[in-house]
Amino acid sequence: MAEVHVIGQIMGASGFSESSLFCKWGIHTGAAWKLLSGVREGQTQVDTPQIGDMAYWSHPIDLHFATKGLQGWPRLHFQVWSQDSFGRCQLAGYGFCHVPSSPGTHQLACPTWRPLGSWREQLARAFVGGGPQLLHGDTIYSGADRYRLHTAAGGTVHLEISLLLRNFDRYGVEC
Amino acid sequence: MATASPSVFLLMVNGQVESAQFPEYDDLYCKYCFVYGQDWAPTAGLEEGISQITSKSQDVRQALVWNFPIDVTFKSTNPYGWPQIVLSVYGPDVFGNDVVRGYGAVHVPFSPGRHKRTIPMFVPESTSKLQKFTSWFMGRRPEYTDPKVVAQGEGREALQKAVFSVHGFTSPRPALVHIKGT
């Protein structure tokens, strides 16, 4: 079986209009992939930018997969939320990016988007908070049914991911 | 010719905690330690250390320089649990107590060669304003009992409501060599 190590950090996020951000992240793989070690999803701490607008999480990611096929190459997906001083959480953006397929260290910048509702919901969000959220999280990383959505841009999630591949040449895969 | 035993590899990390930028604080020292998975073990060198106390330079750079050496070698059979270096920076507050000024963690680089890493540091913060005032006044700020929690992925949402971003940067500069065993 070929093995893939995904090791790195979710460094932080920039470009969001809200402060006090945290991120829920997860990794989605196809049926041929098996997670040998590591946690498949997690949530960062809340961070408030002090200098500039970048919120830093430095959240470590360490995953070890074994796979029998290339289909369903891992995708990292994110939900960025903001938390106010009362402890209420509001969605700031959804985003996903594929894990790189070449070994080495990569800097990734993942753009995010959030669903816009009707003009009434947008007004309510501006005053009271809240706003529409996705019912099914898999829309974040899948293309099906996206045409139904009307969205606005959020900020960018920054990651540094390193990839170590093992035994791929045994299966005739060049990387 | 398949070998039944797993291959052991060594990871040698040489470098230094070079300097930091903390615009608001002065007279700081740092502590480093390594967090690694179960398949890893240090074979040589020191895996923890405390630096000297440094003051800001008088010139325009306002640099806090430690130039603190890091020299450690790990051995492992599995890349899972790749070592992370955890840095904690401490300094005196207005009343002279030693308080934590920042925690940060980064993975040791994955490829041989010269690397420079700049790490953002963060500090736990109380959520209630009263507690923030009393902790400032008493000099007893929220602190992690074990700084290694900063290097873990699980349970960080419990650090929620407790983090505040102080932008200090420290630069460890490891050069590393991979040696593959039999």
CSV table of C-alpha atoms in Angstrom, one decimal:
chain,number,residue,atom,x,y,z
A,1,MET,CA,0.0,0.0,0.0
A,2,ALA,CA,1.2,3.4,-0.8
A,3,GLU,CA,1.5,5.9,2.1
A,4,VAL,CA,1.1,9.6,2.4
A,5,HIS,CA,2.2,11.8,5.3
A,6,VAL,CA,0.5,15.2,5.5
A,7,ILE,CA,2.3,17.3,8.1
A,8,GLY,CA,2.1,21.0,8.7
A,9,GLN,CA,0.2,23.8,10.2
A,10,ILE,CA,-2.9,25.9,9.7
A,11,MET,CA,-1.0,29.1,10.2
A,12,GLY,CA,-3.9,31.5,10.3
A,13,ALA,CA,-6.3,33.6,8.3
A,14,SER,CA,-6.3,37.1,6.8
A,15,GLY,CA,-8.7,39.4,5.0
A,16,PHE,CA,-11.7,38.7,7.1
A,17,SER,CA,-13.8,41.7,8.2
A,18,GLU,CA,-14.5,40.0,11.6
A,19,SER,CA,-12.0,39.6,14.3
A,20,SER,CA,-11.8,36.9,17.0
A,21,LEU,CA,-11.7,34.0,14.5
A,22,PHE,CA,-11.5,30.3,14.9
A,23,CYS,CA,-11.5,27.6,12.3
A,24,LYS,CA,-13.0,24.1,12.2
A,25,TRP,CA,-11.0,22.0,9.8
A,26,GLY,CA,-11.4,18.5,8.4
A,27,ILE,CA,-10.0,16.3,5.7
A,28,HIS,CA,-12.0,14.3,3.2
A,29,THR,CA,-10.7,11.4,1.3
A,30,GLY,CA,-12.0,8.8,-1.1
A,31,ALA,CA,-13.0,5.2,-0.2
A,32,ALA,CA,-9.6,3.8,-1.1
A,33,TRP,CA,-7.9,5.8,1.6
A,34,LYS,CA,-7.4,4.7,5.2
A,35,LEU,CA,-6.3,7.0,8.0
A,36,LEU,CA,-3.5,5.2,9.9
A,37,SER,CA,-2.6,7.9,12.5
A,38,GLY,CA,-3.7,11.4,13.3
A,39,VAL,CA,-7.1,13.1,13.8
A,40,ARG,CA,-9.2,13.7,10.8
A,41,GLU,CA,-10.8,16.9,12.0
A,42,GLY,CA,-10.3,19.6,14.6
A,43,GLN,CA,-11.0,23.1,15.8
A,44,THR,CA,-8.5,25.8,16.4
A,45,GLN,CA,-8.4,28.3,19.3
A,46,VAL,CA,-9.9,31.7,18.9
A,47,ASP,CA,-7.4,34.4,17.9
A,48,THR,CA,-7.8,38.2,17.8
A,49,PRO,CA,-5.4,40.0,15.5
A,50,GLN,CA,-3.3,42.5,17.3
A,51,ILE,CA,-1.0,43.8,14.6
A,52,GLY,CA,-2.4,43.8,11.0
A,53,ASP,CA,-5.4,41.7,10.2
A,54,MET,CA,-3.9,38.2,10.3
A,55,ALA,CA,-5.3,35.9,13.0
A,56,TYR,CA,-2.7,33.3,13.8
A,57,TRP,CA,-3.7,29.8,14.9
A,58,SER,CA,-0.5,27.7,14.3
A,59,HIS,CA,-2.7,24.6,14.5
A,60,PRO,CA,-0.6,21.5,13.8
A,61,ILE,CA,-1.8,18.8,11.3
A,62,ASP,CA,-0.1,15.4,11.3
A,63,LEU,CA,-1.9,12.7,9.3
A,64,HIS,CA,-0.7,9.3,8.0
A,65,PHE,CA,-2.8,7.7,5.2
A,66,ALA,CA,-2.5,4.4,3.4
A,67,THR,CA,-4.1,4.2,0.0
A,68,LYS,CA,-4.8,1.7,-2.7
A,69,GLY,CA,-5.7,4.2,-5.4
A,70,LEU,CA,-5.3,7.8,-6.4
A,71,GLN,CA,-9.0,8.6,-6.6
A,72,GLY,CA,-10.3,10.7,-3.8
A,73,TRP,CA,-7.0,12.5,-3.1
A,74,PRO,CA,-7.3,14.2,0.2
A,75,ARG,CA,-9.0,17.6,0.4
A,76,LEU,CA,-8.7,19.9,3.5
A,77,HIS,CA,-11.9,21.8,4.2
A,78,PHE,CA,-12.4,24.8,6.6
A,79,GLN,CA,-15.1,26.6,8.2
A,80,VAL,CA,-14.0,30.0,9.7
A,81,TRP,CA,-16.2,31.4,12.4
A,82,SER,CA,-16.0,34.5,14.4
A,83,GLN,CA,-16.9,34.7,18.1
A,84,ASP,CA,-18.0,37.9,19.8
A,85,SER,CA,-17.6,39.0,23.4
A,86,PHE,CA,-20.9,37.3,24.3
A,87,GLY,CA,-19.7,34.0,23.1
A,88,ARG,CA,-22.0,33.8,20.0
A,89,CYS,CA,-20.5,32.4,16.9
A,90,GLN,CA,-21.1,33.7,13.4
A,91,LEU,CA,-20.0,32.1,10.1
A,92,ALA,CA,-17.2,34.0,8.4
A,93,GLY,CA,-16.4,31.6,5.5
A,94,TYR,CA,-16.2,28.2,4.0
A,95,GLY,CA,-13.2,27.0,2.0
A,96,PHE,CA,-11.4,23.9,0.8
A,97,CYS,CA,-8.1,23.0,-0.9
A,98,HIS,CA,-6.6,19.8,-2.2
A,99,VAL,CA,-3.6,18.5,-0.4
A,100,PRO,CA,-0.6,19.0,-2.8
A,101,SER,CA,0.5,15.9,-4.7
A,102,SER,CA,4.2,16.6,-5.0
A,103,PRO,CA,6.5,15.9,-2.0
A,104,GLY,CA,8.0,18.8,-0.2
A,105,THR,CA,6.8,21.9,1.7
A,106,HIS,CA,4.0,24.0,0.2
A,107,GLN,CA,2.5,27.3,1.2
A,108,LEU,CA,-1.2,27.2,0.5
A,109,ALA,CA,-3.7,30.1,0.5
A,110,CYS,CA,-7.2,29.0,0.6
A,111,PRO,CA,-9.9,31.5,-0.3
A,112,THR,CA,-13.2,31.3,1.5
A,113,TRP,CA,-16.8,32.3,0.8
A,114,ARG,CA,-20.0,32.6,2.7
A,115,PRO,CA,-23.6,32.1,1.6
A,116,LEU,CA,-25.6,35.3,1.2
A,117,GLY,CA,-29.3,35.1,1.9
A,118,SER,CA,-32.1,37.3,0.8
A,119,TRP,CA,-31.7,41.1,1.3
A,120,ARG,CA,-33.7,40.7,4.5
A,121,GLU,CA,-31.2,38.1,5.9
A,122,GLN,CA,-28.3,40.2,4.9
A,123,LEU,CA,-29.7,43.2,6.8
A,124,ALA,CA,-30.4,41.0,9.8
A,125,ARG,CA,-26.9,39.7,9.7
A,126,ALA,CA,-25.4,43.2,9.7
A,127,PHE,CA,-27.4,44.3,12.7
A,128,VAL,CA,-28.1,41.2,14.8
A,129,GLY,CA,-25.7,38.6,13.5
A,130,GLY,CA,-26.3,35.1,12.4
A,131,GLY,CA,-26.9,34.5,8.7
A,132,PRO,CA,-27.4,31.4,6.5
A,133,GLN,CA,-25.2,28.4,6.9
A,134,LEU,CA,-24.8,25.2,4.9
A,135,LEU,CA,-26.9,22.2,6.1
A,136,HIS,CA,-24.6,19.7,4.6
A,137,GLY,CA,-20.9,20.2,5.0
A,138,ASP,CA,-19.9,18.3,1.9
A,139,THR,CA,-21.0,21.2,-0.3
A,140,ILE,CA,-17.8,22.9,0.9
A,141,TYR,CA,-15.6,20.5,-1.0
A,142,SER,CA,-17.9,19.1,-3.7
A,143,GLY,CA,-19.1,20.8,-6.9
A,144,ALA,CA,-22.5,19.2,-7.0
A,145,ASP,CA,-25.5,21.5,-6.3
A,146,ARG,CA,-23.2,24.6,-6.0
A,147,TYR,CA,-25.3,26.3,-8.7
A,148,ARG,CA,-28.0,26.8,-6.2
A,149,LEU,CA,-25.9,29.1,-4.0
A,150,HIS,CA,-25.3,32.8,-4.1
A,151,THR,CA,-22.2,33.7,-2.1
A,152,ALA,CA,-19.9,36.5,-1.1
A,153,ALA,CA,-16.2,36.3,-0.6
A,154,GLY,CA,-14.6,35.9,2.9
A,155,GLY,CA,-10.9,36.1,3.7
A,156,THR,CA,-8.0,33.6,3.1
A,157,VAL,CA,-6.8,30.7,5.2
A,158,HIS,CA,-3.0,30.2,5.1
A,159,LEU,CA,-1.5,26.8,5.5
A,160,GLU,CA,2.0,25.4,5.4
A,161,ILE,CA,1.8,21.7,4.4
A,162,SER,CA,4.6,19.2,3.9
A,163,LEU,CA,4.0,16.0,2.1
A,164,LEU,CA,6.0,12.8,2.3
A,165,LEU,CA,5.1,10.0,-0.1
A,166,ARG,CA,6.1,6.4,0.2
A,167,ASN,CA,6.0,3.4,-2.1
A,168,PHE,CA,4.3,5.2,-4.9
A,169,ASP,CA,6.9,4.1,-7.4
A,170,ARG,CA,6.0,0.5,-6.7
A,171,TYR,CA,2.6,1.2,-8.2
A,172,GLY,CA,3.9,3.0,-11.2
A,173,VAL,CA,3.1,6.5,-10.0
A,174,GLU,CA,5.7,9.1,-10.6
A,175,CYS,CA,5.9,11.9,-8.1
B,1,MET,CA,15.1,-8.7,-0.6
B,2,ALA,CA,12.6,-7.6,1.9
B,3,THR,CA,13.7,-6.8,5.5
B,4,ALA,CA,11.3,-7.6,8.3
B,5,SER,CA,12.6,-4.9,10.7
B,6,PRO,CA,11.5,-1.3,10.2
B,7,SER,CA,14.2,1.1,9.0
B,8,VAL,CA,15.4,3.6,11.5
B,9,PHE,CA,16.3,7.1,10.3
B,10,LEU,CA,18.0,9.9,12.2
B,11,LEU,CA,17.1,13.6,12.1
B,12,MET,CA,19.8,16.0,13.2
B,13,VAL,CA,18.7,19.6,14.0
B,14,ASN,CA,21.2,22.3,14.5
B,15,GLY,CA,20.3,25.9,14.8
B,16,GLN,CA,19.5,28.7,17.0
B,17,VAL,CA,16.6,30.7,18.4
B,18,GLU,CA,17.9,33.9,16.8
B,19,SER,CA,15.8,36.9,17.9
B,20,ALA,CA,12.3,38.2,18.5
B,21,GLN,CA,10.2,41.2,17.9
B,22,PHE,CA,7.8,42.1,20.7
B,23,PRO,CA,6.9,45.8,20.3
B,24,GLU,CA,5.3,46.1,23.8
B,25,TYR,CA,7.6,44.0,26.0
B,26,ASP,CA,11.3,44.0,27.0
B,27,ASP,CA,13.8,42.0,29.1
B,28,LEU,CA,12.6,38.6,27.8
B,29,TYR,CA,13.9,35.1,28.0
B,30,CYS,CA,12.7,32.1,26.1
B,31,LYS,CA,12.4,28.4,26.8
B,32,TYR,CA,12.3,25.7,24.1
B,33,CYS,CA,11.3,22.1,24.2
B,34,PHE,CA,10.4,19.4,21.6
B,35,VAL,CA,7.1,17.6,21.2
B,36,TYR,CA,7.2,14.4,19.2
B,37,GLY,CA,5.2,11.2,18.6
B,38,GLN,CA,5.6,7.8,20.2
B,39,ASP,CA,7.9,6.5,17.4
B,40,TRP,CA,10.5,9.2,18.0
B,41,ALA,CA,13.2,9.4,20.6
B,42,PRO,CA,16.0,11.9,21.1
B,43,THR,CA,19.4,10.3,20.9
B,44,ALA,CA,21.8,13.2,21.4
B,45,GLY,CA,21.8,16.8,22.5
B,46,LEU,CA,19.4,18.6,24.8
B,47,GLU,CA,15.7,18.6,24.1
B,48,GLU,CA,15.0,21.5,26.5
B,49,GLY,CA,16.7,24.7,27.3
B,50,ILE,CA,16.3,28.2,28.8
B,51,SER,CA,18.0,31.2,27.3
B,52,GLN,CA,19.5,34.3,28.7
B,53,ILE,CA,17.5,37.4,29.4
B,54,THR,CA,17.8,39.9,26.7
B,55,SER,CA,16.9,43.6,26.4
B,56,LYS,CA,16.0,45.6,23.3
B,57,SER,CA,18.7,47.2,21.4
B,58,GLN,CA,18.9,50.9,21.5
B,59,ASP,CA,19.0,51.4,17.8
B,60,VAL,CA,16.0,51.7,15.4
B,61,ARG,CA,15.7,47.9,15.0
B,62,GLN,CA,14.6,47.3,18.6
B,63,ALA,CA,15.7,43.7,18.3
B,64,LEU,CA,15.7,41.2,21.1
B,65,VAL,CA,18.5,38.9,20.3
B,66,TRP,CA,19.1,35.5,22.0
B,67,ASN,CA,21.3,33.6,19.5
B,68,PHE,CA,20.4,30.6,21.6
B,69,PRO,CA,21.8,27.3,20.2
B,70,ILE,CA,19.6,24.2,19.5
B,71,ASP,CA,21.4,21.0,18.9
B,72,VAL,CA,19.5,17.7,19.0
B,73,THR,CA,19.3,14.5,17.1
B,74,PHE,CA,16.2,12.3,17.0
B,75,LYS,CA,15.8,8.7,15.8
B,76,SER,CA,12.5,7.3,14.5
B,77,THR,CA,10.9,4.6,12.3
B,78,ASN,CA,7.9,6.7,11.3
B,79,PRO,CA,7.4,10.3,10.0
B,80,TYR,CA,4.1,10.5,12.0
B,81,GLY,CA,4.7,12.6,15.1
B,82,TRP,CA,7.4,14.7,13.3
B,83,PRO,CA,9.0,16.8,16.1
B,84,GLN,CA,7.8,20.3,16.8
B,85,ILE,CA,9.7,22.9,18.6
B,86,VAL,CA,7.7,24.7,21.2
B,87,LEU,CA,8.9,28.1,22.3
B,88,SER,CA,7.7,30.0,25.4
B,89,VAL,CA,8.8,33.6,26.0
B,90,TYR,CA,8.6,35.1,29.5
B,91,GLY,CA,9.3,38.6,30.8
B,92,PRO,CA,8.7,40.8,33.8
B,93,ASP,CA,5.5,42.8,34.1
B,94,VAL,CA,5.0,46.3,35.7
B,95,PHE,CA,5.3,44.9,39.2
B,96,GLY,CA,8.4,42.7,38.5
B,97,ASN,CA,6.7,39.3,38.3
B,98,ASP,CA,7.7,36.9,35.7
B,99,VAL,CA,4.8,36.4,33.3
B,100,VAL,CA,4.4,34.6,30.0
B,101,ARG,CA,4.6,36.8,26.9
B,102,GLY,CA,4.0,34.2,24.3
B,103,TYR,CA,3.8,30.6,23.2
B,104,GLY,CA,4.5,29.3,19.7
B,105,ALA,CA,5.2,26.0,18.0
B,106,VAL,CA,6.5,24.9,14.6
B,107,HIS,CA,7.4,21.6,13.0
B,108,VAL,CA,11.1,21.0,12.5
B,109,PRO,CA,11.7,21.4,8.7
B,110,PHE,CA,11.3,18.4,6.5
B,111,SER,CA,14.1,18.7,4.1
B,112,PRO,CA,17.8,19.0,4.6
B,113,GLY,CA,19.4,22.4,4.3
B,114,ARG,CA,19.1,25.8,5.7
B,115,HIS,CA,15.7,27.1,6.8
B,116,LYS,CA,14.5,30.2,8.6
B,117,ARG,CA,11.2,30.1,10.4
B,118,THR,CA,9.4,33.0,11.9
B,119,ILE,CA,6.8,32.0,14.4
B,120,PRO,CA,3.9,34.0,15.7
B,121,MET,CA,3.5,33.9,19.4
B,122,PHE,CA,0.2,34.0,21.3
B,123,VAL,CA,-0.8,34.3,24.9
B,124,PRO,CA,-3.9,33.0,26.8
B,125,GLU,CA,-6.3,35.6,27.8
B,126,SER,CA,-9.1,35.5,30.3
B,127,THR,CA,-12.6,36.1,29.0
B,128,SER,CA,-14.0,38.1,31.9
B,129,LYS,CA,-12.9,41.7,32.2
B,130,LEU,CA,-12.7,41.4,36.0
B,131,GLN,CA,-10.4,38.5,35.7
B,132,LYS,CA,-8.2,40.3,33.2
B,133,PHE,CA,-7.9,43.2,35.6
B,134,THR,CA,-7.1,41.1,38.7
B,135,SER,CA,-4.6,39.0,36.7
B,136,TRP,CA,-2.8,42.2,35.5
B,137,PHE,CA,-2.9,43.6,39.0
B,138,MET,CA,-1.7,40.4,40.8
B,139,GLY,CA,0.8,39.5,38.1
B,140,ARG,CA,-0.7,36.1,37.8
B,141,ARG,CA,-1.7,35.8,34.2
B,142,PRO,CA,-3.3,32.7,32.7
B,143,GLU,CA,-0.5,30.3,31.8
B,144,TYR,CA,-0.4,26.7,30.5
B,145,THR,CA,0.7,24.2,33.1
B,146,ASP,CA,2.4,22.3,30.3
B,147,PRO,CA,3.6,24.4,27.3
B,148,LYS,CA,3.5,21.3,25.2
B,149,VAL,CA,-0.3,21.7,24.8
B,150,VAL,CA,0.5,24.3,22.2
B,151,ALA,CA,1.9,21.7,19.9
B,152,GLN,CA,-1.2,19.4,20.0
B,153,GLY,CA,-4.0,19.4,17.6
B,154,GLU,CA,-6.7,18.0,19.9
B,155,GLY,CA,-8.5,20.0,22.5
B,156,ARG,CA,-7.6,23.4,21.1
B,157,GLU,CA,-11.1,24.5,21.1
B,158,ALA,CA,-10.8,24.4,24.8
B,159,LEU,CA,-8.2,27.0,24.5
B,160,GLN,CA,-11.0,29.0,22.9
B,161,LYS,CA,-11.8,32.3,24.6
B,162,ALA,CA,-8.3,32.2,25.8
B,163,VAL,CA,-6.2,33.4,23.0
B,164,PHE,CA,-5.0,36.7,22.1
B,165,SER,CA,-2.4,37.4,19.6
B,166,VAL,CA,0.8,39.1,20.6
B,167,HIS,CA,2.9,39.4,17.5
B,168,GLY,CA,6.3,38.5,18.6
B,169,PHE,CA,8.5,36.6,16.2
B,170,THR,CA,11.3,34.2,17.0
B,171,SER,CA,13.4,32.7,14.3
B,172,PRO,CA,14.9,29.2,14.8
B,173,ARG,CA,17.2,28.3,12.1
B,174,PRO,CA,17.8,24.6,11.8
B,175,ALA,CA,19.9,22.8,9.3
B,176,LEU,CA,19.2,19.2,9.2
B,177,VAL,CA,20.7,16.0,7.8
B,178,HIS,CA,18.8,12.8,7.1
B,179,ILE,CA,20.7,9.6,7.6
B,180,LYS,CA,18.9,6.4,6.7
B,181,GLY,CA,19.7,3.3,8.7
B,182,THR,CA,19.6,-0.3,7.4
